[in-house]
Short mmCIF file of C-alpha atoms and ligand atoms in Angstrom, two decimals:
data_model
loop_
_atom_site.label_atom_id
_atom_site.label_comp_id
_atom_site.label_asym_id
_atom_site.label_seq_id
_atom_site.Cartn_x
_atom_site.Cartn_y
_atom_site.Cartn_z
CA MET A 36 12.92 -47.37 163.31
CA ARG A 37 13.45 -43.71 162.20
CA THR A 38 17.16 -42.01 162.69
CA HIS A 39 17.81 -39.24 164.83
CA ASN A 40 18.19 -37.06 161.57
CA ASP A 41 14.49 -38.27 160.42
CA LEU A 42 13.23 -37.09 163.75
CA LEU A 43 15.04 -33.98 163.77
CA THR A 44 13.92 -33.14 160.11
CA GLU A 45 10.24 -33.92 161.02
CA LEU A 46 10.29 -31.85 164.09
CA SER A 47 11.64 -29.00 162.39
CA ALA A 48 9.14 -29.16 159.41
CA ALA A 49 6.46 -29.27 162.05
CA LEU A 50 7.62 -26.64 164.74
CA GLY A 51 9.77 -24.45 162.52
CA LYS A 52 13.49 -24.07 162.82
CA ASP A 53 13.95 -21.89 165.42
CA ALA A 54 11.88 -24.04 167.72
CA VAL A 55 14.19 -26.92 167.48
CA LEU A 56 17.41 -26.42 168.64
CA VAL A 57 20.75 -28.66 168.09
CA ASP A 58 23.69 -26.06 168.38
CA PRO A 59 25.51 -27.12 171.65
CA ASP A 60 26.48 -23.83 172.76
CA VAL A 61 22.82 -23.19 172.92
CA THR A 62 21.52 -26.41 174.04
CA ASP A 63 24.02 -26.43 176.80
CA GLY A 64 22.07 -23.95 178.84
CA TYR A 65 19.03 -26.28 179.03
CA ARG A 66 21.37 -29.33 180.20
CA ARG A 67 20.46 -28.93 184.06
CA ASP A 68 18.48 -26.96 186.65
CA MET A 69 19.98 -25.54 189.94
CA MET A 70 20.83 -28.27 192.05
CA PRO A 71 24.52 -28.79 191.44
CA LEU A 72 24.86 -32.34 192.99
CA ALA A 73 22.70 -33.96 190.02
CA PRO A 74 23.94 -35.36 186.86
CA TYR A 75 23.08 -34.17 183.45
CA GLY A 76 23.76 -35.33 180.06
CA SER A 77 23.61 -33.90 176.62
CA PRO A 78 20.53 -33.64 174.56
CA LEU A 79 20.24 -34.39 171.03
CA ALA A 80 17.65 -31.19 170.82
CA VAL A 81 15.81 -28.57 172.53
CA VAL A 82 12.54 -28.01 171.39
CA LEU A 83 10.03 -25.53 172.01
CA PRO A 84 6.77 -25.97 170.98
CA ALA A 85 4.11 -23.43 171.24
CA ASP A 86 0.84 -24.95 171.70
CA THR A 87 -0.56 -28.21 172.78
CA ALA A 88 -0.82 -29.89 169.30
CA GLU A 89 2.88 -29.30 168.65
CA VAL A 90 3.59 -30.56 172.19
CA GLN A 91 1.51 -34.11 170.84
CA ILE A 92 3.46 -33.83 167.53
CA VAL A 93 6.83 -34.01 169.56
CA VAL A 94 5.74 -36.82 171.86
CA ARG A 95 4.37 -38.92 169.02
CA ALA A 96 7.47 -38.29 166.93
CA CYS A 97 9.87 -39.05 169.62
CA ALA A 98 7.87 -42.24 170.94
CA ALA A 99 8.28 -43.42 167.38
CA ALA A 100 12.03 -42.52 167.16
CA GLY A 101 12.49 -44.16 170.66
CA VAL A 102 14.05 -40.72 172.04
CA PRO A 103 13.49 -39.93 175.33
CA ILE A 104 11.36 -36.73 176.62
CA VAL A 105 12.53 -34.76 179.59
CA PRO A 106 9.97 -31.48 179.87
CA ARG A 107 11.08 -28.51 181.24
CA GLY A 108 9.71 -25.26 182.58
CA ALA A 109 12.14 -22.35 183.90
CA GLY A 110 14.96 -25.15 184.94
CA SER A 111 14.72 -23.52 188.60
CA GLY A 112 14.23 -26.86 190.18
CA LEU A 113 16.47 -27.89 192.88
CA SER A 114 16.56 -31.93 192.31
CA GLY A 115 17.77 -32.47 188.88
CA ALA A 116 14.42 -33.49 187.53
CA ALA A 117 14.53 -31.25 184.66
CA ASN A 118 18.16 -32.29 183.62
CA ALA A 119 19.16 -33.69 180.17
CA ILE A 120 19.89 -37.09 179.69
CA ASP A 121 22.34 -38.22 176.81
CA GLY A 122 20.54 -38.04 173.50
CA CYS A 123 17.12 -37.36 174.89
CA VAL A 124 14.89 -34.04 173.84
CA VAL A 125 14.39 -31.64 176.15
CA LEU A 126 10.90 -30.31 175.32
CA VAL A 127 10.96 -26.66 176.85
CA THR A 128 7.29 -25.14 177.39
CA THR A 129 8.27 -21.38 177.75
CA ARG A 130 6.25 -20.48 174.72
CA LEU A 131 3.15 -22.12 175.99
CA ASN A 132 2.94 -18.96 177.70
CA GLU A 133 -0.80 -17.48 177.74
CA ILE A 134 -3.31 -16.92 180.48
CA VAL A 135 -5.97 -18.27 178.53
CA GLU A 136 -8.85 -17.03 180.82
CA VAL A 137 -9.58 -15.37 184.39
CA ASP A 138 -13.19 -16.13 185.37
CA PRO A 139 -13.91 -13.85 188.64
CA GLU A 140 -17.12 -15.14 189.14
CA ASN A 141 -16.26 -18.87 189.50
CA ARG A 142 -12.69 -17.65 191.04
CA LEU A 143 -10.57 -19.63 188.51
CA ALA A 144 -8.15 -18.96 185.92
CA VAL A 145 -7.06 -21.23 183.01
CA VAL A 146 -3.44 -21.15 181.93
CA GLN A 147 -0.33 -22.76 179.58
CA PRO A 148 2.40 -24.28 181.91
CA GLY A 149 4.94 -21.43 180.60
CA VAL A 150 3.24 -18.67 182.75
CA VAL A 151 5.50 -17.44 185.10
CA ASN A 152 4.01 -17.53 188.74
CA LEU A 153 4.67 -13.86 189.39
CA GLU A 154 2.73 -12.88 186.17
CA LEU A 155 -0.44 -14.84 187.17
CA ARG A 156 -0.43 -13.46 190.47
CA GLY A 157 -0.01 -10.07 188.54
CA ALA A 158 -3.03 -10.97 186.31
CA VAL A 159 -5.16 -12.14 188.89
CA GLU A 160 -5.10 -9.22 191.16
CA LYS A 161 -6.45 -6.94 188.89
CA HIS A 162 -9.45 -8.82 189.11
CA GLY A 163 -9.39 -8.59 193.26
CA LEU A 164 -7.99 -12.33 193.34
CA PHE A 165 -5.55 -14.37 194.70
CA TYR A 166 -3.18 -17.11 193.69
CA PRO A 167 -1.44 -18.23 196.69
CA PRO A 168 1.54 -20.74 195.58
CA ASP A 169 4.51 -18.54 196.31
CA PRO A 170 7.72 -20.43 195.51
CA SER A 171 10.72 -18.20 196.43
CA SER A 172 11.43 -18.24 192.69
CA TYR A 173 8.26 -16.92 191.81
CA ASP A 174 9.72 -14.21 189.48
CA TRP A 175 10.87 -16.69 187.18
CA CYS A 176 9.64 -20.49 188.06
CA THR A 177 6.75 -21.60 185.64
CA ILE A 178 3.42 -22.72 186.74
CA GLY A 179 4.06 -26.04 184.66
CA GLY A 180 7.19 -26.55 186.91
CA ASN A 181 5.09 -25.54 190.27
CA LEU A 182 2.66 -28.28 189.36
CA SER A 183 4.87 -30.92 188.34
CA THR A 184 6.92 -30.31 191.50
CA ASN A 185 3.73 -29.67 193.68
CA ALA A 186 5.86 -26.54 194.97
CA GLY A 187 5.43 -24.87 197.90
CA GLY A 188 6.65 -21.51 199.35
CA LEU A 189 6.09 -19.18 202.06
CA CYS A 190 2.15 -18.90 202.55
CA CYS A 191 1.71 -22.77 202.55
CA VAL A 192 0.86 -22.76 206.34
CA LYS A 193 -2.40 -21.01 205.57
CA TYR A 194 -3.20 -21.62 202.05
CA GLY A 195 -1.46 -25.12 201.27
CA VAL A 196 0.87 -25.99 198.49
CA THR A 197 0.21 -26.04 194.74
CA THR A 198 -2.10 -28.94 194.81
CA ASP A 199 -4.43 -27.57 196.78
CA SER A 200 -4.92 -24.77 194.26
CA VAL A 201 -5.48 -26.92 190.83
CA LEU A 202 -8.97 -27.96 189.67
CA GLY A 203 -7.83 -29.61 186.24
CA LEU A 204 -5.05 -30.39 183.97
CA GLU A 205 -4.63 -30.88 180.41
CA VAL A 206 -2.07 -33.52 179.49
CA VAL A 207 -0.41 -34.99 176.67
CA LEU A 208 0.00 -38.80 177.30
CA ALA A 209 2.66 -40.96 176.22
CA ASP A 210 0.89 -42.18 173.06
CA GLY A 211 0.05 -38.24 171.95
CA GLU A 212 -3.31 -38.47 173.21
CA LEU A 213 -4.89 -35.22 175.05
CA LEU A 214 -5.95 -36.30 178.69
CA ARG A 215 -8.27 -33.67 180.52
CA THR A 216 -8.56 -34.30 184.34
CA GLY A 217 -10.72 -32.44 187.26
CA ARG A 218 -13.25 -30.20 186.50
CA ARG A 219 -14.21 -26.20 186.90
CA THR A 220 -16.70 -26.71 189.58
CA VAL A 221 -15.84 -26.31 193.39
CA LYS A 222 -16.72 -29.95 194.26
CA GLY A 223 -16.66 -33.16 191.94
CA VAL A 224 -15.76 -36.60 192.49
CA ALA A 225 -16.21 -38.42 189.27
CA GLY A 226 -13.54 -40.95 188.99
CA TYR A 227 -10.20 -41.40 190.34
CA ASP A 228 -8.39 -38.01 191.25
CA LEU A 229 -5.83 -38.05 188.39
CA THR A 230 -5.13 -34.29 188.61
CA LYS A 231 -3.41 -35.06 192.15
CA LEU A 232 -1.85 -37.90 190.25
CA PHE A 233 -0.28 -35.83 187.48
CA VAL A 234 0.62 -32.90 190.19
CA GLY A 235 4.39 -33.54 191.70
CA SER A 236 4.73 -36.11 188.93
CA GLU A 237 8.21 -34.47 187.98
CA GLY A 238 7.49 -34.73 184.24
CA THR A 239 7.51 -38.61 184.31
CA LEU A 240 4.07 -39.25 183.37
CA GLY A 241 2.91 -36.81 180.66
CA VAL A 242 3.25 -33.10 179.27
CA ILE A 243 0.85 -30.75 181.09
CA THR A 244 -0.38 -28.42 178.51
CA GLN A 245 -3.25 -26.59 180.48
CA ALA A 246 -4.36 -26.11 183.95
CA THR A 247 -7.64 -24.72 185.81
CA LEU A 248 -6.37 -23.38 188.98
CA ALA A 249 -8.56 -22.13 191.90
CA LEU A 250 -8.55 -18.34 192.89
CA ARG A 251 -9.07 -16.90 196.34
CA PRO A 252 -10.32 -13.32 197.01
CA LEU A 253 -7.24 -11.08 197.56
CA PRO A 254 -6.09 -10.92 200.91
CA GLN A 255 -5.70 -7.93 203.12
CA ALA A 256 -2.17 -6.06 203.55
CA PRO A 257 -0.27 -8.03 205.92
CA GLY A 258 0.99 -7.39 209.17
CA THR A 259 4.27 -8.44 210.30
CA MET A 260 5.75 -9.73 213.77
CA VAL A 261 9.43 -10.71 214.11
CA ALA A 262 10.88 -12.42 217.22
CA ALA A 263 14.41 -13.19 218.39
CA PHE A 264 15.34 -16.25 220.52
CA PRO A 265 18.23 -17.27 222.72
CA SER A 266 17.97 -21.00 221.47
CA VAL A 267 16.40 -22.70 218.63
CA ALA A 268 14.46 -24.90 221.25
CA ALA A 269 13.19 -21.59 222.33
CA ALA A 270 12.17 -20.68 218.94
CA GLY A 271 10.52 -24.30 218.08
CA ALA A 272 8.67 -24.54 221.16
CA ALA A 273 7.05 -21.22 220.11
CA VAL A 274 6.16 -22.91 216.73
CA SER A 275 4.47 -25.82 218.54
CA ARG A 276 2.75 -23.52 220.51
CA ILE A 277 1.26 -21.20 218.08
CA VAL A 278 0.17 -24.51 216.14
CA ARG A 279 -1.15 -26.13 219.17
CA GLU A 280 -3.39 -22.88 220.17
CA GLY A 281 -4.80 -22.52 216.78
CA ILE A 282 -3.20 -19.34 215.53
CA VAL A 283 -2.91 -19.59 212.13
CA PRO A 284 -0.43 -16.90 210.39
CA SER A 285 -0.52 -16.59 206.79
CA LEU A 286 3.39 -16.78 207.03
CA MET A 287 5.72 -18.25 209.61
CA GLU A 288 9.55 -18.27 208.56
CA ILE A 289 12.37 -19.45 210.94
CA MET A 290 16.07 -17.93 210.50
CA ASP A 291 19.10 -19.68 212.71
CA THR A 292 22.01 -17.82 213.67
CA THR A 293 24.09 -18.49 210.30
CA THR A 294 21.35 -17.03 208.15
CA ILE A 295 20.51 -13.93 210.46
CA GLU A 296 24.28 -13.03 210.04
CA ALA A 297 24.74 -13.62 206.59
CA VAL A 298 21.29 -11.69 205.58
CA GLU A 299 22.56 -8.81 207.60
CA ALA A 300 25.61 -8.62 206.24
CA TYR A 301 24.24 -8.89 202.56
CA LEU A 302 21.60 -6.06 203.31
CA LYS A 303 23.96 -4.12 205.51
CA THR A 304 21.07 -3.75 208.03
CA GLU A 305 20.22 -4.83 211.19
CA LEU A 306 17.08 -7.40 211.45
CA GLY A 307 16.72 -6.63 215.09
CA ALA A 308 17.65 -9.68 216.47
CA GLY A 309 20.43 -8.37 218.44
CA ARG A 310 24.04 -9.96 218.65
CA GLY A 311 23.85 -13.81 219.39
CA SER A 312 20.47 -14.51 218.87
CA ALA A 313 20.32 -18.14 217.82
CA ALA A 314 16.90 -18.11 215.67
CA LEU A 315 14.37 -15.51 214.34
CA LEU A 316 10.96 -16.10 213.70
CA LEU A 317 9.25 -14.12 211.27
CA CYS A 318 5.13 -14.23 211.03
CA GLN A 319 2.52 -12.59 209.05
CA SER A 320 -1.50 -12.08 209.27
CA ASP A 321 -3.24 -11.20 206.18
CA SER A 322 -6.57 -11.28 207.71
CA GLY A 323 -6.80 -7.61 208.01
CA GLY A 324 -8.07 -5.12 211.01
CA GLU A 325 -8.79 -6.00 214.32
CA GLN A 326 -8.60 -9.80 213.31
CA ALA A 327 -4.85 -9.23 212.19
CA ARG A 328 -4.00 -7.46 215.32
CA ARG A 329 -5.68 -9.97 217.74
CA GLU A 330 -3.51 -13.03 215.69
CA LEU A 331 -0.15 -11.14 216.06
CA THR A 332 -0.75 -10.13 220.08
CA ALA A 333 -1.74 -13.76 220.48
CA ILE A 334 1.58 -14.76 218.64
CA GLU A 335 3.74 -12.30 220.49
CA GLN A 336 2.44 -13.55 223.66
CA VAL A 337 3.57 -17.19 222.92
CA CYS A 338 7.38 -16.01 221.89
CA GLN A 339 7.38 -13.90 224.81
CA ASP A 340 6.13 -16.88 227.14
CA THR A 341 8.67 -19.39 225.50
CA GLY A 342 11.49 -17.12 226.27
CA ALA A 343 11.75 -14.57 223.08
CA GLU A 344 14.25 -11.75 224.10
CA LEU A 345 12.94 -9.60 221.76
CA VAL A 346 9.40 -9.14 220.13
CA HIS A 347 8.19 -6.53 217.54
CA SER A 348 5.09 -6.29 215.32
CA THR A 349 4.62 -3.56 212.63
CA PHE A 350 1.48 -2.74 210.09
CA ASP A 351 3.58 -0.36 208.23
CA PRO A 352 3.49 -2.07 204.97
CA ALA A 353 7.03 -0.79 203.98
CA GLU A 354 8.57 -2.32 207.10
CA GLY A 355 6.65 -5.51 206.64
CA GLN A 356 8.13 -5.70 203.37
CA LEU A 357 11.79 -5.13 204.09
CA LEU A 358 11.72 -7.73 206.83
CA LEU A 359 10.12 -10.02 204.39
CA ALA A 360 12.88 -9.33 201.55
CA ALA A 361 15.26 -10.30 204.32
CA ARG A 362 13.86 -13.79 204.31
CA ARG A 363 13.65 -13.73 200.57
CA SER A 364 17.23 -12.47 200.28
CA VAL A 365 18.59 -15.47 202.46
CA LEU A 366 20.01 -17.72 199.66
CA TYR A 367 21.82 -14.63 197.67
CA ALA A 368 23.19 -13.79 200.91
CA LEU A 369 24.70 -17.16 201.38
CA GLU A 370 26.18 -17.23 198.14
CA GLU A 371 28.51 -14.48 199.24
CA TYR A 372 30.10 -17.34 201.30
CA GLY A 373 30.50 -19.95 198.65
CA THR A 374 28.39 -22.16 196.71
CA TRP A 375 25.30 -23.37 198.20
CA MET A 376 23.28 -26.62 198.10
CA THR A 377 20.04 -26.54 199.85
CA ASP A 378 18.10 -29.50 201.08
CA ASP A 379 14.13 -29.43 201.71
CA VAL A 380 13.15 -32.09 204.54
CA CYS A 381 10.04 -31.43 206.21
CA VAL A 382 9.94 -32.69 209.83
CA PRO A 383 6.68 -32.31 212.48
CA ARG A 384 6.41 -29.22 213.44
CA THR A 385 7.39 -29.96 217.11
CA ARG A 386 10.83 -31.47 215.98
CA ILE A 387 11.88 -28.07 214.46
CA GLY A 388 14.37 -27.22 217.14
CA ASP A 389 15.64 -30.72 217.04
CA LEU A 390 16.42 -30.61 213.34
CA ILE A 391 18.35 -27.04 213.17
CA ALA A 392 20.31 -28.24 216.50
CA GLY A 393 21.11 -31.67 214.56
CA CYS A 394 22.45 -29.71 211.25
CA GLU A 395 24.63 -27.68 213.30
CA ARG A 396 26.12 -30.90 214.70
CA ILE A 397 26.44 -32.43 211.00
CA GLY A 398 27.97 -29.01 209.72
CA ALA A 399 30.64 -29.29 212.43
CA GLU A 400 31.31 -33.03 211.68
CA VAL A 401 31.93 -32.35 208.06
CA GLY A 402 33.54 -29.25 208.64
CA LEU A 403 31.04 -27.12 206.54
CA LYS A 404 28.64 -24.14 207.41
CA VAL A 405 25.18 -25.20 207.63
CA ALA A 406 22.75 -22.63 207.28
CA VAL A 407 18.77 -23.13 208.16
CA VAL A 408 15.93 -21.26 207.05
CA GLY A 409 12.68 -22.65 206.62
CA HIS A 410 8.87 -22.52 206.54
CA ALA A 411 8.13 -23.14 210.20
CA GLY A 412 4.77 -23.24 209.93
CA ASP A 413 4.71 -26.38 208.10
CA GLY A 414 7.86 -27.94 209.17
CA ASN A 415 9.52 -27.78 205.90
CA MET A 416 13.10 -26.94 206.35
CA HIS A 417 15.80 -25.56 204.05
CA PRO A 418 19.11 -26.68 205.81
CA THR A 419 21.65 -25.06 203.21
CA ILE A 420 25.22 -26.40 202.95
CA ILE A 421 28.14 -24.09 201.98
CA TYR A 422 31.14 -25.23 200.50
CA ASP A 423 33.92 -24.16 197.86
CA GLY A 424 32.54 -25.21 194.67
CA THR A 425 35.81 -25.45 192.80
CA SER A 426 37.02 -28.21 195.24
CA GLU A 427 36.26 -31.92 194.78
CA ALA A 428 37.07 -32.50 198.45
CA GLU A 429 34.58 -30.10 199.56
CA LEU A 430 31.81 -31.28 197.10
CA ALA A 431 32.38 -34.56 198.72
CA LYS A 432 31.76 -33.23 202.21
CA ALA A 433 28.79 -31.10 201.10
CA TYR A 434 27.07 -34.38 199.56
CA GLN A 435 27.81 -36.21 202.80
CA ALA A 436 26.13 -33.24 204.79
CA PHE A 437 23.24 -33.41 202.26
CA ASN A 438 22.97 -37.00 202.70
CA ASP A 439 23.18 -36.71 206.64
CA ILE A 440 20.82 -34.22 206.72
CA LEU A 441 18.12 -36.77 204.56
CA ALA A 442 18.53 -39.16 207.44
CA LEU A 443 18.18 -36.64 210.29
CA GLY A 444 15.00 -35.86 208.89
CA LEU A 445 13.54 -39.23 208.39
CA SER A 446 14.64 -40.02 211.76
CA LEU A 447 12.73 -37.17 213.42
CA GLY A 448 9.41 -38.47 211.47
CA GLY A 449 9.82 -36.43 208.65
CA THR A 450 10.15 -36.74 205.02
CA VAL A 451 13.01 -36.06 202.47
CA THR A 452 11.32 -33.81 200.32
CA GLY A 453 8.80 -31.24 201.35
CA GLU A 454 8.49 -29.25 198.20
CA HIS A 455 11.64 -29.54 195.70
CA GLY A 456 10.71 -33.34 194.47
CA VAL A 457 13.04 -36.70 194.20
CA GLY A 458 14.29 -35.67 190.87
CA ARG A 459 18.03 -37.28 190.18
CA ILE A 460 19.19 -36.58 193.42
CA LYS A 461 16.85 -38.40 196.15
CA GLN A 462 15.85 -41.71 194.34
CA GLU A 463 17.20 -44.09 196.85
CA TRP A 464 15.77 -41.85 199.66
CA LEU A 465 12.25 -42.18 197.99
CA GLU A 466 12.88 -45.83 198.26
CA ARG A 467 14.03 -45.63 201.78
CA GLU A 468 11.03 -43.40 202.60
CA ILE A 469 7.88 -45.32 200.79
CA GLY A 470 9.32 -48.95 201.04
CA PRO A 471 8.88 -51.82 198.52
CA VAL A 472 5.38 -51.95 198.01
CA GLY A 473 5.03 -47.96 197.49
CA MET A 474 7.59 -48.43 195.07
CA ARG A 475 5.85 -51.35 193.53
CA VAL A 476 2.60 -49.24 193.06
CA HIS A 477 4.66 -46.34 191.74
CA ARG A 478 6.09 -48.51 188.82
CA SER A 479 2.84 -50.04 187.83
CA ILE A 480 1.36 -46.57 187.78
CA LYS A 481 4.28 -45.34 185.50
CA ALA A 482 4.26 -48.61 183.18
CA ALA A 483 0.42 -48.29 183.06
CA LEU A 484 0.51 -44.41 181.64
CA ASP A 485 4.13 -44.71 179.91
CA PRO A 486 4.80 -48.35 179.07
CA GLY A 487 7.93 -47.24 176.58
CA ASN A 488 9.65 -45.22 179.55
CA LEU A 489 9.35 -42.08 177.44
CA PHE A 490 9.08 -39.44 179.90
CA ASN A 491 12.13 -38.35 182.18
CA PRO A 492 13.59 -41.68 182.47
CA GLY A 493 15.76 -42.46 185.51
CA SER A 494 14.19 -39.51 187.19
CA MET A 495 12.50 -40.01 190.43
CA PHE A 496 12.84 -43.72 190.26
CA ALA A 497 14.50 -46.46 187.79
CA MET A 498 11.88 -48.70 186.02
C1 FAD B 565 16.40 -19.24 194.26
C2 FAD B 565 15.34 -20.58 194.54
C3 FAD B 565 14.04 -20.46 195.59
C4 FAD B 565 13.10 -21.74 195.35
N1 FAD B 565 12.37 -21.65 196.24
C5 FAD B 565 11.20 -22.49 196.01
C6 FAD B 565 10.15 -22.65 197.17
O1 FAD B 565 10.10 -21.60 198.01
N2 FAD B 565 9.32 -23.55 197.04
C7 FAD B 565 9.41 -24.60 195.89
O2 FAD B 565 8.94 -25.34 196.20
N3 FAD B 565 10.57 -24.65 195.39
C8 FAD B 565 11.44 -23.51 195.32
N4 FAD B 565 12.40 -23.69 194.37
C9 FAD B 565 12.57 -24.65 193.44
C10 FAD B 565 11.70 -24.48 192.04
O3 FAD B 565 11.98 -23.03 191.98
C11 FAD B 565 10.52 -24.99 192.27
O4 FAD B 565 10.87 -26.38 192.07
C12 FAD B 565 9.64 -24.70 190.69
O5 FAD B 565 8.36 -25.29 190.77
C13 FAD B 565 10.37 -25.58 189.23
O6 FAD B 565 9.65 -24.62 188.53
P1 FAD B 565 10.16 -24.62 187.08
O7 FAD B 565 9.45 -23.96 185.73
O8 FAD B 565 11.74 -23.86 187.11
O9 FAD B 565 10.66 -25.86 186.53
P2 FAD B 565 11.67 -27.03 186.18
O10 FAD B 565 12.95 -26.87 186.86
O11 FAD B 565 11.96 -26.54 184.75
O12 FAD B 565 11.35 -28.55 186.08
C14 FAD B 565 10.59 -28.76 187.43
C15 FAD B 565 9.99 -30.19 187.19
O13 FAD B 565 8.74 -30.40 186.33
C16 FAD B 565 8.72 -30.86 185.14
N5 FAD B 565 8.05 -29.96 184.22
C17 FAD B 565 7.64 -28.86 183.98
N6 FAD B 565 6.86 -28.23 183.15
C18 FAD B 565 6.55 -29.51 183.07
C19 FAD B 565 5.30 -29.76 182.11
N7 FAD B 565 4.58 -28.73 181.43
N8 FAD B 565 4.66 -30.96 182.11
C20 FAD B 565 5.37 -31.59 182.80
N9 FAD B 565 6.20 -31.84 183.36
C21 FAD B 565 6.85 -30.59 183.58
C22 FAD B 565 10.28 -30.86 184.79
O14 FAD B 565 10.38 -32.43 184.14
C23 FAD B 565 10.88 -31.22 186.27
O15 FAD B 565 10.60 -32.76 186.47
C24 FAD B 565 13.57 -22.34 194.67
C25 FAD B 565 14.55 -22.57 193.50
C26 FAD B 565 15.44 -21.62 193.59
C27 FAD B 565 16.67 -21.39 192.18
#
């Protein structure tokens, strides 16, 4: 068996000394992601391979030395899934950051995993094309992280989540072999859908080193509508009716009263909700021209019918961007109140009002502020708990609220995670949600692909 020193010597010789970091002052920055509740350890080393061949070398060397690997993109995750465990190698993909190809004729792009989401969006826009998945962290999270968490964002209501934009992957397996999944064609059903197996697998099955992504034509500049409601039940009813009537906005976001107040204070502006509004619905249509006007008018009508106290639409891009900036700044605004911890339960769209009311109740029970913002169009809510990060007692209360919200989400017929993943924070909740047969199948797949439990052991579920 190779010693840790042998491993580090081998990795430094193959990747170069500057790609193998061992100084704790440096490696400390790679110990955890953005979820404050998740446990984390101290890595043996942080490695930054520059191409697929170097990833293969790292995987083979770590497997031979019995040292686990935690793959990592930007570390913006909210489940602890990229958190180091003691003695592991953290494999960071940020040097694998090439946009290998943009093929406008076939509407696809081939990219390495370390490419930042916003960079890809900008690069394909030059060809009149659009890569839809847009997590709010899109200016720093990586495509590899998005693939591995099956990230969502603001545009899922119309364009789906990350998996809906993936055609194929290149993955380094636990034995160092390179697996190519999927295709470059629009259709293709040869064999099991291995691409979808790796999407959302949270770094537990292999290291994604390249992805072929489907692109769409660039949508039109969006029109924006904002509606304020006197109760969350009325806002929830509006969402249900918009869905039932078959109107498909390109964005439909909801903010509760705590969130509205926080954003207004942070941006020093009025969102037009008016004092005491219980909920704000923000919708966009990117269909362009008359079609967009028709869609927003239909949404306005639904909002009025369900009791909105204010409805306003604009086709001025600057005003639309201002309203969207308010939504995107929610977490920064809540930071002014204290440390935040955000949940991501997803409930049927008919239960959004119940979820928001339930979160208010949970906040009152534990004695903490719980603000709710979310992707109303797909029912994916982000109840965000505010607490004093320096107080153990408040952290315990926040943890209690976090779990109570997951239980509430399940009781409403939802799922414990709509986009952030299970990671090191929701393992027992995964088991509760999918049951023993689901867990057995998960463990069989993991054992078949990673028999030595090399990749991200203990994350998502224990073997
Ligand atoms: C302010 C803020 C807003 C956010 N908004 C959203 C949102 O709207 N929607 C959303 O879905 N998420 C959101 N997130 C969460 C986070 O940004 C996403 O989960 C994102 O996809 C993580 O990307 P990353 O590059 O930071 O990955 P990391 O956090 O580094 O890793 C995430 C997971 O992917 C694995 N991984 C990374 N790269 C690879 C690879 N190449 N091969 C195999 N496994 C790999 C890791 O092991 C880990 O399990 C937000 C986070 C923050 C801080």
